[in-house]
Amino acid sequence: MDGNIPSHAFSQKGNIYYRYVPKEICFYTDIIKKGKSSTEPNVEKITIFDLDGTLSDDKWRRKFIDESLHDSDPLKWHQYQISCVDDDLMNGHLIQDDHFSLYAVIFTGRPKRYKDLTTKWLWLNKVPYKGLYMREDTDLSPNWQVKEKLLRHLCEWCNNHITPIYPFMAYDDDPKVIEMYKRYGLNCKLVKGK
């Protein structure tokens, strides 16, 4: 078992240990095989990566919007979003690391209507990933709320997965998103842009 978690925090059913996590902050059960380290390959750990400001350098296209004024002009946002394919890769070392790229997923606040441009950018920059989770086109919630919904969706998927798998690590450039991930017990890293 994980040496950082006290043994009384687990219950056993057969050869599987279940970690107790308060229901109000947990939408999944992470499963650790008895006698196996969580670093072994039979326990898949998901690493969540943000795009804009974390993996893709969007600074150059922020000129299209004024985030400080909560700019809601749809044409400005559209120009900002369609320009994403020209972003440079930043912090690529994070996702290229073999330890994480085995089960990397992307959470982005970009609306789903920009999925083709987003996947094109991921392909052009050779970003390895297993899943892409995007904002619903009609969802105008703050980024941290969008990513909380995406996390819940991912955790529901994990609960239905045959192989033990759970969200483990998250990288984002938004402090509010990092705070939300911490409430769910994820290891987090606030990433700074260029």
Short mmCIF file of C-alpha atoms in Angstrom, two decimals:
data_model
loop_
_atom_site.label_atom_id
_atom_site.label_comp_id
_atom_site.label_asym_id
_atom_site.label_seq_id
_atom_site.Cartn_x
_atom_site.Cartn_y
_atom_site.Cartn_z
CA MET A 1 0.00 0.00 0.00
CA ASP A 2 0.95 3.64 -0.38
CA GLY A 3 3.25 4.52 2.51
CA ASN A 4 1.85 8.05 2.72
CA ILE A 5 -1.70 6.92 3.52
CA PRO A 6 -2.44 5.30 6.90
CA SER A 7 -3.62 1.70 6.72
CA HIS A 8 -6.86 2.54 8.56
CA ALA A 9 -7.86 4.65 5.53
CA PHE A 10 -8.48 1.47 3.50
CA SER A 11 -11.01 -1.34 3.57
CA GLN A 12 -10.50 -4.66 1.89
CA LYS A 13 -12.87 -6.66 -0.31
CA GLY A 14 -11.20 -9.78 -1.64
CA ASN A 15 -7.85 -8.78 -3.08
CA ILE A 16 -8.79 -5.12 -3.64
CA TYR A 17 -8.27 -2.22 -1.26
CA TYR A 18 -10.69 0.70 -1.39
CA ARG A 19 -9.54 4.04 -0.07
CA TYR A 20 -12.07 5.93 2.05
CA VAL A 21 -12.73 9.37 0.61
CA PRO A 22 -15.55 11.64 1.81
CA LYS A 23 -18.49 11.36 -0.60
CA GLU A 24 -18.99 15.11 -0.76
CA ILE A 25 -15.62 15.55 -2.48
CA CYS A 26 -15.38 12.27 -4.34
CA PHE A 27 -17.10 11.00 -7.46
CA TYR A 28 -14.96 7.92 -7.90
CA THR A 29 -13.35 5.09 -5.95
CA ASP A 30 -9.69 4.65 -6.62
CA ILE A 31 -8.66 1.04 -6.50
CA ILE A 32 -5.30 -0.31 -5.45
CA LYS A 33 -4.57 -4.00 -5.94
CA LYS A 34 -3.44 -5.74 -2.76
CA GLY A 35 0.31 -6.08 -2.58
CA LYS A 36 0.89 -3.97 -5.69
CA SER A 37 2.41 -0.53 -5.79
CA SER A 38 0.29 2.15 -7.46
CA THR A 39 3.29 2.82 -9.70
CA GLU A 40 3.04 -0.62 -11.31
CA PRO A 41 1.51 -0.77 -14.78
CA ASN A 42 -1.58 -2.79 -13.78
CA VAL A 43 -2.88 0.26 -11.89
CA GLU A 44 -3.35 2.99 -14.50
CA LYS A 45 -2.92 6.56 -13.32
CA ILE A 46 -4.42 9.33 -15.38
CA THR A 47 -2.61 12.64 -15.72
CA ILE A 48 -4.78 15.60 -16.71
CA PHE A 49 -3.29 18.40 -18.80
CA ASP A 50 -4.76 21.80 -19.62
CA LEU A 51 -4.13 23.22 -23.09
CA ASP A 52 -4.18 27.04 -23.31
CA GLY A 53 -1.39 28.44 -21.16
CA THR A 54 -0.14 25.00 -20.11
CA LEU A 55 0.71 22.96 -23.22
CA SER A 56 -0.16 25.50 -25.92
CA ASP A 57 1.29 29.00 -25.79
CA ASP A 58 -1.77 31.20 -26.33
CA LYS A 59 -0.20 34.49 -25.24
CA TRP A 60 0.10 35.78 -28.79
CA ARG A 61 -3.62 35.36 -29.48
CA ARG A 62 -4.87 36.90 -26.24
CA LYS A 63 -4.85 40.18 -28.17
CA PHE A 64 -8.20 39.08 -29.65
CA ILE A 65 -9.91 39.14 -26.24
CA ASP A 66 -9.65 41.14 -23.06
CA GLU A 67 -10.00 38.58 -20.29
CA SER A 68 -9.72 41.24 -17.57
CA LEU A 69 -13.00 42.75 -18.82
CA HIS A 70 -14.64 39.33 -19.25
CA ASP A 71 -14.99 40.14 -22.93
CA SER A 72 -18.09 38.38 -24.24
CA ASP A 73 -17.95 39.44 -27.88
CA PRO A 74 -18.48 36.12 -29.73
CA LEU A 75 -16.54 37.27 -32.79
CA LYS A 76 -13.47 38.08 -30.70
CA TRP A 77 -13.66 34.73 -28.93
CA HIS A 78 -14.10 32.95 -32.25
CA GLN A 79 -10.95 34.63 -33.62
CA TYR A 80 -9.09 33.68 -30.44
CA GLN A 81 -10.21 30.03 -30.72
CA ILE A 82 -9.63 29.49 -34.45
CA SER A 83 -6.09 30.82 -34.12
CA CYS A 84 -5.18 28.02 -31.68
CA VAL A 85 -3.68 25.85 -34.41
CA ASP A 86 -0.77 28.31 -34.70
CA ASP A 87 0.21 28.11 -31.01
CA ASP A 88 3.68 26.91 -30.07
CA LEU A 89 4.05 23.88 -27.81
CA MET A 90 5.19 24.81 -24.32
CA ASN A 91 6.00 22.60 -21.35
CA GLY A 92 6.13 19.69 -23.79
CA HIS A 93 8.52 17.88 -21.47
CA LEU A 94 5.62 17.32 -19.04
CA ILE A 95 3.55 15.25 -21.44
CA GLN A 96 6.48 13.64 -23.29
CA ASP A 97 7.70 12.05 -20.05
CA ASP A 98 7.03 8.30 -20.39
CA HIS A 99 5.68 8.16 -16.84
CA PHE A 100 2.72 10.38 -17.73
CA SER A 101 2.13 9.88 -21.44
CA LEU A 102 0.86 6.33 -20.88
CA TYR A 103 -2.51 7.72 -19.78
CA ALA A 104 -2.59 11.44 -20.46
CA VAL A 105 -5.91 13.19 -20.98
CA ILE A 106 -6.54 16.77 -22.03
CA PHE A 107 -9.09 18.98 -20.25
CA THR A 108 -9.67 22.24 -22.08
CA GLY A 109 -12.03 25.16 -21.70
CA ARG A 110 -12.24 25.39 -25.49
CA PRO A 111 -15.77 24.74 -26.80
CA LYS A 112 -16.39 21.45 -28.61
CA ARG A 113 -17.01 23.22 -31.91
CA TYR A 114 -13.22 23.75 -32.07
CA LYS A 115 -12.42 20.06 -31.65
CA ASP A 116 -11.04 19.63 -35.18
CA LEU A 117 -8.63 22.56 -34.77
CA THR A 118 -7.64 21.30 -31.32
CA THR A 119 -6.92 17.76 -32.50
CA LYS A 120 -5.00 19.18 -35.45
CA TRP A 121 -2.81 21.18 -33.05
CA LEU A 122 -2.25 18.09 -30.87
CA TRP A 123 -1.28 16.05 -33.95
CA LEU A 124 1.04 18.75 -35.37
CA ASN A 125 2.82 19.02 -32.02
CA LYS A 126 3.00 15.24 -31.52
CA VAL A 127 1.23 15.42 -28.16
CA PRO A 128 0.45 11.89 -26.89
CA TYR A 129 -2.95 11.65 -25.23
CA LYS A 130 -5.72 9.11 -24.61
CA GLY A 131 -8.69 11.44 -24.26
CA LEU A 132 -9.79 14.97 -25.06
CA TYR A 133 -12.45 16.57 -22.87
CA MET A 134 -13.90 19.90 -24.00
CA ARG A 135 -16.42 22.50 -22.85
CA GLU A 136 -19.98 22.13 -24.17
CA ASP A 137 -20.63 24.81 -26.79
CA THR A 138 -23.40 26.43 -24.73
CA ASP A 139 -21.55 26.30 -21.38
CA LEU A 140 -20.44 29.79 -20.28
CA SER A 141 -19.36 28.69 -16.78
CA PRO A 142 -15.99 29.73 -15.36
CA ASN A 143 -13.13 27.45 -16.37
CA TRP A 144 -12.82 25.80 -12.95
CA GLN A 145 -16.50 24.79 -13.03
CA VAL A 146 -16.18 23.42 -16.56
CA LYS A 147 -13.18 21.33 -15.52
CA GLU A 148 -14.98 20.10 -12.43
CA LYS A 149 -17.76 18.79 -14.72
CA LEU A 150 -15.14 17.20 -16.97
CA LEU A 151 -13.48 15.58 -13.93
CA ARG A 152 -16.81 14.13 -12.80
CA HIS A 153 -17.39 12.75 -16.29
CA LEU A 154 -13.91 11.20 -16.33
CA CYS A 155 -14.43 9.67 -12.89
CA GLU A 156 -17.73 8.10 -13.99
CA TRP A 157 -15.86 6.57 -16.93
CA CYS A 158 -13.16 5.28 -14.56
CA ASN A 159 -15.77 3.62 -12.35
CA ASN A 160 -16.97 1.61 -15.36
CA HIS A 161 -13.49 0.62 -16.50
CA ILE A 162 -12.35 -2.98 -16.01
CA THR A 163 -8.70 -2.15 -15.28
CA PRO A 164 -8.07 -0.17 -12.09
CA ILE A 165 -7.70 3.41 -13.30
CA TYR A 166 -8.07 6.78 -11.64
CA PRO A 167 -7.15 10.46 -11.98
CA PHE A 168 -3.85 11.03 -10.21
CA MET A 169 -2.08 14.19 -11.38
CA ALA A 170 -3.17 17.49 -12.97
CA TYR A 171 -1.33 20.37 -14.63
CA ASP A 172 -3.05 23.73 -15.21
CA ASP A 173 -2.15 27.43 -15.36
CA ASP A 174 -5.31 28.61 -13.55
CA PRO A 175 -5.04 28.80 -9.73
CA LYS A 176 -8.83 28.34 -9.36
CA VAL A 177 -8.69 25.10 -11.35
CA ILE A 178 -5.77 23.89 -9.21
CA GLU A 179 -7.77 24.65 -6.03
CA MET A 180 -10.69 22.60 -7.40
CA TYR A 181 -8.41 19.63 -8.24
CA LYS A 182 -6.95 19.74 -4.72
CA ARG A 183 -10.46 19.48 -3.25
CA TYR A 184 -10.77 16.19 -5.15
CA GLY A 185 -7.47 14.92 -3.77
CA LEU A 186 -5.45 15.12 -6.99
CA ASN A 187 -1.76 15.92 -7.02
CA CYS A 188 -1.51 19.25 -8.84
CA LYS A 189 1.05 21.53 -10.38
CA LEU A 190 0.36 25.16 -11.22
CA VAL A 191 2.14 25.69 -14.52
CA LYS A 192 3.54 29.07 -15.48
CA GLY A 193 3.58 30.14 -19.10
CA LYS A 194 6.54 31.46 -21.04
#
